[in-house]
Short mmCIF file of C-alpha atoms in Angstrom, two decimals:
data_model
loop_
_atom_site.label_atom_id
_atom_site.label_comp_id
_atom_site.label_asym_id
_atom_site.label_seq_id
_atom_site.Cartn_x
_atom_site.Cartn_y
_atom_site.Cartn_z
CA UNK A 1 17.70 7.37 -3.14
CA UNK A 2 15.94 8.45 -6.14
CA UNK A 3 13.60 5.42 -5.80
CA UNK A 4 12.83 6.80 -1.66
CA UNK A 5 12.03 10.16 -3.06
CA UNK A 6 9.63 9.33 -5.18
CA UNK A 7 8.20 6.85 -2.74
CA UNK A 8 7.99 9.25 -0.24
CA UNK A 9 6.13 11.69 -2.16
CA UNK A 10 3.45 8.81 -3.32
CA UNK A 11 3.23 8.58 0.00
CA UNK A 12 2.24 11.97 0.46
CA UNK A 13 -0.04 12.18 -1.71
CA UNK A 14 -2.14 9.41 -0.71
CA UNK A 15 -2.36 11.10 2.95
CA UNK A 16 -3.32 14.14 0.95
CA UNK A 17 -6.04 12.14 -0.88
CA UNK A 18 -7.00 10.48 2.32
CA UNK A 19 -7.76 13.72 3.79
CA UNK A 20 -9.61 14.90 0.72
CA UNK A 21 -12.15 11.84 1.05
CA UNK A 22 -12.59 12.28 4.92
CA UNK A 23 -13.44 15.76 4.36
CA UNK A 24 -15.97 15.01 1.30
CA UNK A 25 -17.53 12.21 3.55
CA UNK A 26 -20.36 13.75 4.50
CA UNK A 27 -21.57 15.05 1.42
CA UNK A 28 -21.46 10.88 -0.11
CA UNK A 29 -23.48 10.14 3.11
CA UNK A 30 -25.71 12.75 2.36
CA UNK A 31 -26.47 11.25 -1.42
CA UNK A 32 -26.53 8.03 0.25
CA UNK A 33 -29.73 9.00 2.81
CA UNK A 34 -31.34 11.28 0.07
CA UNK A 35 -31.74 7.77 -1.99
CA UNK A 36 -32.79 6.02 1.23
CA UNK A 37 -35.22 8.28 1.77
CA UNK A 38 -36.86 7.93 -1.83
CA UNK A 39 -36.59 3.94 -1.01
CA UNK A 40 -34.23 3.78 -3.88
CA UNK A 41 -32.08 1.24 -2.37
CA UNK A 42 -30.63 0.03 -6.04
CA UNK A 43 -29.19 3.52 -6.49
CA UNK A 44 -27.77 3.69 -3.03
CA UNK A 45 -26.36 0.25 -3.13
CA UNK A 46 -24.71 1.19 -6.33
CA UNK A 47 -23.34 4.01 -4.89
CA UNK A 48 -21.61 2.61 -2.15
CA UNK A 49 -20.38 0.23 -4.36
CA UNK A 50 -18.24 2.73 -6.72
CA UNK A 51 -17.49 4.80 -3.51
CA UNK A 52 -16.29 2.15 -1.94
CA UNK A 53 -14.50 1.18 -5.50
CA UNK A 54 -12.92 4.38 -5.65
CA UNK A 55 -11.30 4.95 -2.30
CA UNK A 56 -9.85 1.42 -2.43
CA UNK A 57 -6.79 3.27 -4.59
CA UNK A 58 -6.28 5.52 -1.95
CA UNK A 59 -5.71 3.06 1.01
CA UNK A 60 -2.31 4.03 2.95
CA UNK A 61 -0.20 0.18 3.70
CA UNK A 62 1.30 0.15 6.43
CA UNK A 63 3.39 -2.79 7.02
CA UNK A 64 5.56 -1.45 9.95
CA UNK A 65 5.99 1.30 11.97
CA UNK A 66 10.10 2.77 10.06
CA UNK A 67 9.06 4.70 7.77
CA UNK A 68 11.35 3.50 5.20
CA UNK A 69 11.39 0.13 5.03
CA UNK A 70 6.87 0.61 4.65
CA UNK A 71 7.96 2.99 1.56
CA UNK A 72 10.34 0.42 0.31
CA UNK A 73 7.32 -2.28 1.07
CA UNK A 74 4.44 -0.48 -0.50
CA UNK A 75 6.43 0.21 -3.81
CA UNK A 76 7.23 -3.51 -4.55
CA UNK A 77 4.32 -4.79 -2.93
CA UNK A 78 2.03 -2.52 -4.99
CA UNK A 79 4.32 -3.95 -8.18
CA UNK A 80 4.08 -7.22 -7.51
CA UNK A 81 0.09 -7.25 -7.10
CA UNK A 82 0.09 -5.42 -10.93
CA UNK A 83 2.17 -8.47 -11.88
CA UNK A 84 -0.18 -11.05 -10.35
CA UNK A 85 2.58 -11.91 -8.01
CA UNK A 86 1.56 -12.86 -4.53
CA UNK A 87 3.33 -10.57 -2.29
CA UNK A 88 3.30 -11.99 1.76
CA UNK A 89 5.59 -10.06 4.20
CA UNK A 90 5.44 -9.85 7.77
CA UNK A 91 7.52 -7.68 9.31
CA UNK A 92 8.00 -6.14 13.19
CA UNK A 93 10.22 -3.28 12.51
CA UNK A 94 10.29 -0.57 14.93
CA UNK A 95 10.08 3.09 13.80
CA UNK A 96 13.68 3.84 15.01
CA UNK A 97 16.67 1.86 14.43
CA UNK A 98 20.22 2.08 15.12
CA UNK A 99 20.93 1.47 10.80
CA UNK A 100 21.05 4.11 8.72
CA UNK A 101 18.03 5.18 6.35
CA UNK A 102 20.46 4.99 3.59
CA UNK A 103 21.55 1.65 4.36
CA UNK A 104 18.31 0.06 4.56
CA UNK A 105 17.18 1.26 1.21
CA UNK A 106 19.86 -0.17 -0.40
CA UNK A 107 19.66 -3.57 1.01
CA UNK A 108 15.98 -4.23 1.20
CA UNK A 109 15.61 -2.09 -1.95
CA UNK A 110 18.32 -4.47 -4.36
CA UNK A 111 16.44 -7.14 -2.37
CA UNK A 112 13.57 -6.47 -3.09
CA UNK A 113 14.28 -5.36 -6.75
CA UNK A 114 15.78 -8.69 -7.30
CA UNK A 115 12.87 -10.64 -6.31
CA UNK A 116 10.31 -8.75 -7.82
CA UNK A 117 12.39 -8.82 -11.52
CA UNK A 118 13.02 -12.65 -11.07
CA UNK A 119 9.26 -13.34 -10.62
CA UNK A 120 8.34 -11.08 -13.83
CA UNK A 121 10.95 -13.35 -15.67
CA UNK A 122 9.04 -16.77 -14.65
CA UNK A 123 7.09 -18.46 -17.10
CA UNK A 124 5.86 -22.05 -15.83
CA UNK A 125 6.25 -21.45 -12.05
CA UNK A 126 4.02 -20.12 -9.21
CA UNK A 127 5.21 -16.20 -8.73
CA UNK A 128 5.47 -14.75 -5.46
CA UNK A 129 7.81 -12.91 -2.42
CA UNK A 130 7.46 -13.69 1.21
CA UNK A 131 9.58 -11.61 3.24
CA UNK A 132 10.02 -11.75 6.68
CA UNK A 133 11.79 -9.04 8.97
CA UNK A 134 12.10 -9.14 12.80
CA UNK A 135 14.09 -7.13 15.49
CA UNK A 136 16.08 -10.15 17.69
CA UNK A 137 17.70 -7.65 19.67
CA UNK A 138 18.52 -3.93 20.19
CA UNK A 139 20.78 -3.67 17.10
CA UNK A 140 20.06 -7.06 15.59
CA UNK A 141 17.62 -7.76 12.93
CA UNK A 142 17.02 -11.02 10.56
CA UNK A 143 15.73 -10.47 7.32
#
């Protein structure tokens, strides 16, 4: 549950930061035309390049629509691409299901846990998680 928490609040604050860089849009547009104008189209290419570089770390992934299972997602997905560890999911997860928040993070969290710790272990052999999740049915899910 810990794990969630602290998830959740990442979460947070990447909204948060989201916000911040929608808000402070205009002035990098701004900068951007005031090189245009001065035909300094080095400096404004360079510009959008470390913009563009610096909002990368702020991009929310979203790999379904319940909440908890994206947290869960993100957080070893994010991991895994720090380990060099390809990371492929797909995943058609409704925002509400009839299992219990609780529940989920403990199975797809130990699952995920697991894989994630077995790739860091490998040595010789290509590293990587695919995980696929699907509603069947109302109630029914295959992981």
């Amino acid at each position: 549950m810990q794990l969630l928490n602290e998830q959740y609040q990442q979460f947070n604050q990447k909204i948060e930061a989201s916000r911040k860089i929608k808000h402070d849009f205009k002035h990098h547009i701004i900068t951007i035309q005031s090189y245009l104008d001065k035909n300094e189209i080095d400096k404004a290419q360079n510009y959008i390049q470390q913009y563009l570089k610096d909002i990368q770390q702020y991009d929310l992934l979203k790999f379904c629509d319940h909440q908890v299972i994206n947290i869960l997602v993100s957080y070893y997905y994010t991991l895994a691409k720090e380990q060099q560890i390809d990371f492929v999911s797909h995943i058609n997860i409704p925002a509400e299901i009839p299992i219990a928040n609780s529940d989920i993070s403990v199975l797809l969290g130990n699952l995920l846990e697991n894989a994630y710790l077995e790739c860091k272990t490998l040595q010789k052999y290509e590293k990587f998680i695919h995980l696929k999740a699907r509603q069947t049915s109302p109630g029914a899910f295959v992981l």
